[in-house]
Coordinates of N, CA, C and O and ligand atoms in Angstrom, one line a residue:
X171 N 1.5 -12.2 -28.0 CA 1.3 -11.5 -26.8 C 0.1 -12.1 -26.0 O -1.0 -12.2 -26.5
X172 N 0.4 -12.6 -24.8 CA -0.7 -13.2 -24.0 C -1.3 -12.1 -23.1 O -0.8 -11.0 -22.9
X173 N -2.4 -12.5 -22.5 CA -3.2 -11.5 -21.8 C -2.4 -11.0 -20.6 O -2.5 -9.8 -20.2
X174 N -1.7 -11.9 -19.9 CA -1.0 -11.5 -18.7 C 0.1 -10.4 -19.1 O 0.3 -9.4 -18.4
X175 N 0.8 -10.6 -20.2 CA 1.8 -9.7 -20.6 C 1.2 -8.3 -21.0 O 1.7 -7.3 -20.7
X176 N 0.0 -8.4 -21.6 CA -0.7 -7.1 -22.0 C -1.1 -6.4 -20.7 O -0.9 -5.1 -20.6
X177 N -1.5 -7.1 -19.7 CA -1.9 -6.5 -18.4 C -0.6 -5.9 -17.8 O -0.7 -4.8 -17.2
X178 N 0.5 -6.5 -17.9 CA 1.7 -6.0 -17.3 C 2.1 -4.7 -18.0 O 2.6 -3.8 -17.3
X179 N 2.0 -4.6 -19.3 CA 2.3 -3.4 -20.0 C 1.3 -2.2 -19.6 O 1.8 -1.1 -19.5
X180 N 0.1 -2.6 -19.3 CA -0.9 -1.6 -18.8 C -0.4 -1.1 -17.4 O -0.5 0.1 -17.1
X181 N 0.0 -2.0 -16.6 CA 0.5 -1.6 -15.2 C 1.7 -0.7 -15.4 O 1.8 0.4 -14.7
X182 N 2.6 -1.0 -16.2 CA 3.8 -0.2 -16.4 C 3.5 1.2 -17.0 O 4.1 2.2 -16.6
X183 N 2.4 1.2 -17.8 CA 2.0 2.5 -18.4 C 1.5 3.5 -17.4 O 1.5 4.7 -17.6
X184 N 1.0 3.0 -16.2 CA 0.5 3.9 -15.2 C 1.6 4.8 -14.7 O 1.4 5.9 -14.2
X185 N 2.9 4.4 -14.9 CA 4.0 5.2 -14.4 C 4.1 6.6 -15.1 O 4.6 7.5 -14.6
X186 N 3.5 6.6 -16.4 CA 3.6 7.8 -17.2 C 2.4 8.8 -16.9 O 2.4 9.9 -17.5
X187 N 1.5 8.3 -16.2 CA 0.2 9.1 -15.9 C 0.5 10.5 -15.4 O 1.4 10.7 -14.6
X188 N -0.2 11.5 -16.0 CA -0.1 12.9 -15.5 C -1.5 13.1 -14.8 O -2.5 13.4 -15.5
X189 N -1.5 13.0 -13.5 CA -2.8 13.0 -12.8 C -2.7 13.7 -11.5 O -3.0 13.1 -10.4
X190 N -2.3 15.0 -11.5 CA -2.1 15.7 -10.2 C -3.4 16.1 -9.5 O -3.4 16.4 -8.4
X191 N -4.5 16.0 -10.2 CA -5.8 16.4 -9.6 C -6.5 15.2 -9.0 O -7.0 15.4 -7.9
X192 N -6.6 14.1 -9.6 CA -7.3 13.0 -9.1 C -6.4 12.0 -8.3 O -6.8 11.3 -7.4
X193 N -5.1 12.0 -8.6 CA -4.2 11.1 -8.0 C -4.4 9.7 -8.5 O -3.8 8.7 -7.9
X194 N -5.2 9.5 -9.5 CA -5.4 8.2 -10.1 C -4.5 8.0 -11.3 O -4.7 8.7 -12.3
X195 N -3.6 7.0 -11.2 CA -2.7 6.8 -12.3 C -3.3 5.6 -13.2 O -3.3 4.5 -12.7
X196 N -3.6 5.9 -14.4 CA -4.3 4.9 -15.2 C -3.3 4.6 -16.4 O -2.7 5.5 -17.0
X197 N -3.3 3.3 -16.8 CA -2.5 2.9 -17.9 C -3.3 2.0 -18.8 O -4.1 1.3 -18.3
X198 N -3.0 2.0 -20.1 CA -3.6 1.1 -21.1 C -2.6 0.6 -22.0 O -1.6 1.2 -22.3
X199 N -2.9 -0.7 -22.5 CA -2.1 -1.3 -23.5 C -3.0 -1.9 -24.6 O -3.8 -2.8 -24.2
X200 N -2.9 -1.3 -25.8 CA -3.9 -1.7 -26.8 C -3.2 -2.6 -27.9 O -2.1 -2.2 -28.4
X201 N -3.7 -3.7 -28.1 CA -3.1 -4.7 -29.0 C -3.9 -4.7 -30.4 O -5.1 -4.8 -30.4
X202 N -3.1 -4.5 -31.5 CA -3.8 -4.5 -32.8 C -3.9 -5.9 -33.3 O -3.2 -6.8 -32.8
X203 N -4.7 -6.1 -34.3 CA -4.8 -7.4 -34.9 C -3.5 -7.9 -35.5 O -3.2 -9.0 -35.7
X204 N -2.7 -6.9 -35.9 CA -1.4 -7.2 -36.5 C -0.3 -7.5 -35.5 O 0.8 -7.8 -35.8
X205 N -0.7 -7.4 -34.2 CA 0.3 -7.7 -33.1 C 1.1 -6.6 -32.5 O 1.9 -6.8 -31.7
X206 N 0.8 -5.3 -33.0 CA 1.5 -4.2 -32.4 C 0.8 -3.7 -31.1 O -0.4 -3.9 -31.0
X207 N 1.6 -3.1 -30.3 CA 1.0 -2.6 -29.0 C 1.2 -1.1 -28.9 O 2.3 -0.6 -29.2
X208 N 0.2 -0.4 -28.5 CA 0.2 1.1 -28.3 C -0.2 1.3 -26.8 O -1.3 0.8 -26.4
X209 N 0.6 2.0 -26.1 CA 0.3 2.2 -24.7 C -0.3 3.6 -24.5 O -0.1 4.5 -25.4
X210 N -1.0 3.9 -23.4 CA -1.5 5.2 -23.1 C -1.6 5.4 -21.6 O -1.6 4.4 -20.8
X211 N -1.7 6.7 -21.2 CA -1.9 7.0 -19.8 C -2.9 8.1 -19.7 O -3.1 8.8 -20.7
X212 N -3.5 8.3 -18.6 CA -4.4 9.5 -18.5 C -3.6 10.8 -18.4 O -2.6 10.8 -17.7
X213 N -4.2 11.8 -19.0 CA -3.5 13.1 -19.0 C -4.5 14.1 -18.5 O -5.5 14.4 -19.2
X214 N -4.3 14.6 -17.3 CA -5.3 15.5 -16.7 C -5.0 17.0 -17.0 O -3.9 17.3 -17.6
X215 N -6.0 17.9 -16.7 CA -5.8 19.3 -17.0 C -6.5 20.1 -15.9 O -7.6 19.6 -15.4
X216 N -6.0 21.2 -15.5 CA -6.5 22.0 -14.4 C -7.9 22.5 -14.8 O -8.7 22.8 -13.9
X217 N -8.3 22.5 -16.0 CA -9.6 22.9 -16.4 C -10.6 21.7 -16.5 O -11.7 21.8 -17.0
X218 N -10.1 20.6 -16.1 CA -10.8 19.3 -15.9 C -11.3 18.7 -17.3 O -11.0 17.6 -17.6
X219 N -12.2 19.4 -18.0 CA -12.8 18.8 -19.2 C -11.8 18.4 -20.2 O -12.1 17.4 -21.0
X220 N -10.6 19.0 -20.4 CA -9.7 18.5 -21.4 C -9.0 17.2 -21.0 O -8.3 16.6 -21.8
X221 N -9.2 16.8 -19.8 CA -8.6 15.5 -19.3 C -9.0 14.4 -20.3 O -10.1 14.2 -20.8
X222 N -8.0 13.5 -20.6 CA -8.2 12.4 -21.5 C -7.8 11.1 -20.8 O -6.8 11.1 -20.1
X223 N -8.6 10.1 -21.0 CA -8.4 8.8 -20.3 C -7.3 8.0 -21.0 O -7.0 8.3 -22.2
X224 N -6.7 7.1 -20.3 CA -5.6 6.3 -20.8 C -6.0 5.5 -22.1 O -5.2 5.4 -23.0
X225 N -7.2 5.0 -22.0 CA -7.6 4.2 -23.2 C -7.7 5.0 -24.5 O -7.3 4.6 -25.5
X226 N -8.2 6.2 -24.3 CA -8.3 7.1 -25.5 C -7.0 7.6 -26.0 O -6.8 7.8 -27.2
X227 N -6.1 7.8 -25.1 CA -4.7 8.1 -25.5 C -4.1 7.0 -26.4 O -3.5 7.2 -27.4
X228 N -4.3 5.8 -25.9 CA -3.8 4.6 -26.7 C -4.4 4.5 -28.0 O -3.7 4.3 -29.0
X229 N -5.8 4.7 -28.1 CA -6.4 4.7 -29.4 C -5.9 5.8 -30.3 O -5.7 5.6 -31.5
X230 N -5.8 7.0 -29.7 CA -5.3 8.2 -30.6 C -3.9 7.9 -31.1 O -3.7 8.2 -32.3
X231 N -3.1 7.3 -30.3 CA -1.7 7.0 -30.8 C -1.8 6.0 -32.0 O -1.1 6.2 -33.0
X232 N -2.6 5.0 -31.8 CA -2.7 3.9 -32.8 C -3.3 4.4 -34.0 O -2.8 4.2 -35.1
X233 N -4.5 5.0 -33.9 CA -5.2 5.4 -35.1 C -4.4 6.5 -35.9 O -4.4 6.4 -37.1
X234 N -3.7 7.3 -35.2 CA -2.9 8.4 -35.9 C -1.7 7.8 -36.6 O -1.1 8.4 -37.4
X235 N -1.4 6.5 -36.2 CA -0.3 5.8 -36.9 C -0.8 4.9 -38.0 O -0.1 4.1 -38.6
X236 N -2.2 5.0 -38.3 CA -2.8 4.3 -39.4 C -3.4 3.0 -39.0 O -4.0 2.3 -39.8
X237 N -3.4 2.6 -37.7 CA -4.0 1.4 -37.3 C -5.5 1.5 -37.3 O -6.1 2.6 -36.9
X238 N -6.2 0.5 -37.7 CA -7.7 0.5 -37.7 C -8.3 -0.8 -37.1 O -9.5 -0.9 -37.0
X239 N -7.5 -1.8 -36.9 CA -8.1 -3.1 -36.5 C -7.4 -3.5 -35.1 O -6.2 -3.6 -35.0
X240 N -8.3 -3.8 -34.2 CA -7.8 -4.0 -32.8 C -8.4 -5.3 -32.2 O -9.5 -5.7 -32.5
X241 N -7.5 -5.9 -31.4 CA -7.9 -7.2 -30.8 C -8.3 -7.1 -29.4 O -9.3 -7.7 -28.9
X242 N -7.5 -6.3 -28.6 CA -7.7 -6.3 -27.1 C -7.1 -5.0 -26.5 O -6.2 -4.4 -27.1
X243 N -7.6 -4.7 -25.4 CA -7.0 -3.6 -24.6 C -6.9 -4.1 -23.1 O -7.8 -4.7 -22.7
X244 N -5.8 -3.7 -22.5 CA -5.7 -4.0 -21.0 C -5.7 -2.6 -20.3 O -5.0 -1.7 -20.8
X245 N -6.3 -2.5 -19.2 CA -6.4 -1.3 -18.4 C -6.0 -1.6 -17.0 O -6.5 -2.5 -16.4
X246 N -5.1 -0.7 -16.5 CA -4.7 -0.8 -15.1 C -4.8 0.6 -14.4 O -4.6 1.6 -15.1
X247 N -4.9 0.6 -13.1 CA -4.9 1.9 -12.4 C -4.3 1.7 -11.0 O -4.4 0.6 -10.4
X248 N -3.7 2.8 -10.6 CA -3.1 2.8 -9.2 C -3.6 4.1 -8.5 O -3.6 5.2 -9.1
X249 N -4.0 3.9 -7.3 CA -4.3 5.0 -6.4 C -3.5 4.8 -5.1 O -3.5 3.7 -4.6
X250 N -2.8 5.9 -4.7 CA -2.0 5.8 -3.5 C -1.0 4.6 -3.6 O -0.7 3.9 -2.6
X251 N -0.5 4.4 -4.8 CA 0.5 3.4 -5.0 C 0.0 2.0 -5.1 O 0.8 1.1 -5.3
X252 N -1.3 1.8 -4.9 CA -1.9 0.4 -4.9 C -2.8 0.3 -6.1 O -3.5 1.2 -6.5
X253 N -2.9 -0.9 -6.7 CA -3.8 -1.2 -7.8 C -5.2 -0.9 -7.4 O -5.6 -1.2 -6.3
X254 N -5.9 -0.4 -8.3 CA -7.4 -0.1 -8.1 C -8.1 -0.6 -9.4 O -7.5 -0.6 -10.5
X255 N -9.3 -1.0 -9.2 CA -10.1 -1.5 -10.4 C -10.8 -0.4 -11.1 O -11.6 0.3 -10.5
X256 N -10.4 -0.1 -12.3 CA -11.0 0.9 -13.2 C -11.5 0.3 -14.4 O -10.8 -0.1 -15.3
X257 N -12.9 0.1 -14.5 CA -13.4 -0.3 -15.8 C -13.6 0.9 -16.7 O -13.8 2.0 -16.2
X258 N -13.5 0.8 -18.0 CA -13.5 1.9 -18.9 C -14.8 2.8 -18.7 O -15.9 2.3 -18.6
X259 N -14.6 4.1 -18.8 CA -15.7 5.0 -18.7 C -16.6 4.9 -20.0 O -16.1 4.4 -21.0
X260 N -17.7 5.5 -20.0 CA -18.7 5.5 -21.1 C -18.1 6.1 -22.4 O -18.3 5.5 -23.5
X261 N -17.4 7.2 -22.3 CA -16.8 7.8 -23.5 C -15.7 6.9 -24.1 O -15.7 6.7 -25.3
X262 N -14.9 6.2 -23.3 CA -13.9 5.3 -23.8 C -14.6 4.1 -24.5 O -14.2 3.6 -25.5
X263 N -15.7 3.6 -23.9 CA -16.4 2.5 -24.5 C -17.0 2.9 -25.9 O -17.0 2.1 -26.9
X264 N -17.5 4.2 -26.0 CA -18.0 4.6 -27.3 C -16.8 4.7 -28.3 O -17.0 4.3 -29.5
X265 N -15.7 5.2 -27.9 CA -14.5 5.2 -28.8 C -14.1 3.8 -29.2 O -13.9 3.6 -30.4
X266 N -14.1 2.9 -28.3 CA -13.8 1.5 -28.7 C -14.8 1.0 -29.7 O -14.4 0.3 -30.7
X267 N -16.1 1.3 -29.6 CA -17.1 0.8 -30.5 C -17.0 1.4 -31.9 O -17.4 0.8 -32.9
X268 N -16.3 2.5 -32.0 CA -16.0 3.1 -33.3 C -15.1 2.3 -34.2 O -15.2 2.2 -35.4
X269 N -14.1 1.6 -33.5 CA -13.1 0.9 -34.2 C -13.1 -0.6 -34.0 O -12.3 -1.3 -34.7
X270 N -13.8 -1.1 -33.0 CA -13.7 -2.5 -32.6 C -15.0 -3.3 -32.8 O -16.1 -2.7 -32.7
X271 N -14.8 -4.6 -33.0 CA -16.0 -5.5 -33.2 C -16.5 -5.8 -31.8 O -15.9 -5.5 -30.8
X272 N -17.7 -6.4 -31.8 CA -18.4 -6.8 -30.6 C -17.5 -7.7 -29.7 O -17.6 -7.8 -28.5
X273 N -16.6 -8.5 -30.3 CA -15.8 -9.5 -29.6 C -14.4 -8.9 -29.2 O -13.6 -9.7 -28.7
X274 N -14.2 -7.6 -29.3 CA -13.0 -7.0 -28.9 C -12.9 -7.2 -27.4 O -13.8 -7.1 -26.6
X275 N -11.7 -7.7 -26.9 CA -11.5 -8.1 -25.5 C -11.0 -6.9 -24.7 O -10.1 -6.1 -25.1
X276 N -11.7 -6.7 -23.6 CA -11.3 -5.6 -22.6 C -10.8 -6.3 -21.3 O -11.6 -7.0 -20.6
X277 N -9.6 -6.2 -21.0 CA -9.0 -6.8 -19.8 C -8.8 -5.7 -18.7 O -8.2 -4.7 -19.0
X278 N -9.5 -5.9 -17.6 CA -9.4 -4.9 -16.5 C -8.6 -5.5 -15.4 O -9.0 -6.5 -14.8
X279 N -7.4 -4.9 -15.1 CA -6.6 -5.4 -14.0 C -7.3 -4.9 -12.7 O -7.7 -3.8 -12.5
X280 N -7.6 -5.9 -11.8 CA -8.3 -5.6 -10.6 C -7.4 -5.2 -9.4 O -6.2 -5.4 -9.5
X281 N -8.0 -4.7 -8.3 CA -7.3 -4.3 -7.2 C -6.5 -5.4 -6.5 O -5.5 -5.2 -5.8
X282 N -7.0 -6.6 -6.7 CA -6.2 -7.8 -6.2 C -5.2 -8.4 -7.1 O -4.7 -9.5 -6.9
X283 N -4.9 -7.6 -8.2 CA -3.8 -8.0 -9.1 C -4.1 -9.1 -10.1 O -3.2 -9.5 -10.8
X284 N -5.4 -9.5 -10.2 CA -5.7 -10.4 -11.3 C -6.4 -9.6 -12.3 O -6.4 -8.4 -12.3
X285 N -7.0 -10.2 -13.3 CA -7.7 -9.4 -14.3 C -9.1 -10.0 -14.6 O -9.3 -11.2 -14.4
X286 N -10.0 -9.1 -15.0 CA -11.3 -9.5 -15.4 C -11.4 -9.3 -16.9 O -10.8 -8.3 -17.4
X287 N -12.0 -10.3 -17.6 CA -12.0 -10.2 -19.0 C -13.5 -10.0 -19.5 O -14.4 -10.7 -19.1
X288 N -13.6 -9.0 -20.3 CA -14.9 -8.7 -20.9 C -14.8 -8.6 -22.4 O -13.7 -8.5 -23.0
X289 N -16.0 -8.7 -23.1 CA -16.0 -8.3 -24.5 C -16.7 -7.0 -24.6 O -17.6 -6.7 -23.8
X290 N -16.4 -6.2 -25.7 CA -17.0 -4.9 -25.8 C -18.6 -4.9 -25.8 O -19.2 -4.1 -25.2
X291 N -19.1 -6.0 -26.5 CA -20.6 -6.0 -26.6 C -21.3 -6.0 -25.2 O -22.4 -5.5 -25.0
X292 N -20.6 -6.6 -24.2 CA -21.3 -6.6 -22.9 C -21.0 -5.3 -22.1 O -21.8 -4.9 -21.2
X293 N -20.0 -4.6 -22.4 CA -19.7 -3.3 -21.8 C -20.5 -2.2 -22.4 O -20.8 -1.2 -21.8
X294 N -20.8 -2.3 -23.7 CA -21.6 -1.3 -24.4 C -22.6 -1.9 -25.3 O -22.5 -2.0 -26.5
X295 N -23.7 -2.5 -24.7 CA -24.7 -3.1 -25.6 C -25.5 -2.1 -26.3 O -25.6 -0.9 -25.9
X296 N -26.1 -2.5 -27.4 CA -27.0 -1.6 -28.2 C -26.3 -0.2 -28.5 O -26.8 0.8 -28.4
X297 N -25.0 -0.3 -28.9 CA -24.2 0.9 -29.1 C -24.7 1.7 -30.3 O -25.3 1.2 -31.3
X298 N -24.5 3.0 -30.3 CA -24.8 3.9 -31.3 C -23.9 3.7 -32.5 O -22.6 3.8 -32.3
X299 N -24.4 3.5 -33.7 CA -23.6 3.5 -34.9 C -24.3 4.1 -36.0 O -25.5 3.9 -36.2
X300 N -23.7 4.9 -36.9 CA -24.3 5.5 -38.1 C -24.3 4.4 -39.1 O -23.3 3.7 -39.3
X301 N -25.4 4.2 -39.8 CA -25.4 3.1 -40.9 C -24.7 3.6 -42.1 O -24.7 4.8 -42.4
Ligands
THU110 N1 -9.7 7.5 -16.2 C1 -9.1 6.8 -17.2 O1 -8.0 7.1 -17.6 N2 -9.8 5.8 -17.8 C2 -11.1 5.5 -17.5 O2 -11.7 4.6 -18.1 C3 -11.8 6.1 -16.3 C4 -11.1 7.3 -15.8 C5 -9.0 8.7 -15.6 C6 -9.5 10.0 -15.9 C7 -9.1 10.8 -14.7 O3 -7.8 11.3 -15.0 C8 -9.0 9.8 -13.6 O4 -9.0 8.5 -14.2 C9 -10.1 9.9 -12.6 O5 -11.3 9.9 -13.1

């Protein structure tokens, strides 16, 4: 799976977004070290706080299927039908740090249709971990 294909899967996953309150359709595609892919979308709620981001839906799907080792995630978002740049929120970064190494790749599809590539260590430096 190359990075461009992973980004395409994230863009496609935005179609499943349930986001009547923000109008932001977010999609994620999570690649395991074994080569499997789990997608996710954001799922909003009228009470707001139960809203879950696309990234965490993808992790929940994967971890609940027994996956523990991850290589990369791609994230895409659309607002008003157009691509928008959404870098992962702090809660999602913390969830990534639970399961992923410092060199875990985070691909963010940008509003101009290309992608930016990060590693987890630069998005969440000095992360909290229990010894
Ligand atoms: N959202 C995500 O799905 N991922 C992020 O990393 C940031 C925000 C969602 C949550 C909410 O449904 C909408 O985007 C606007 O915040």
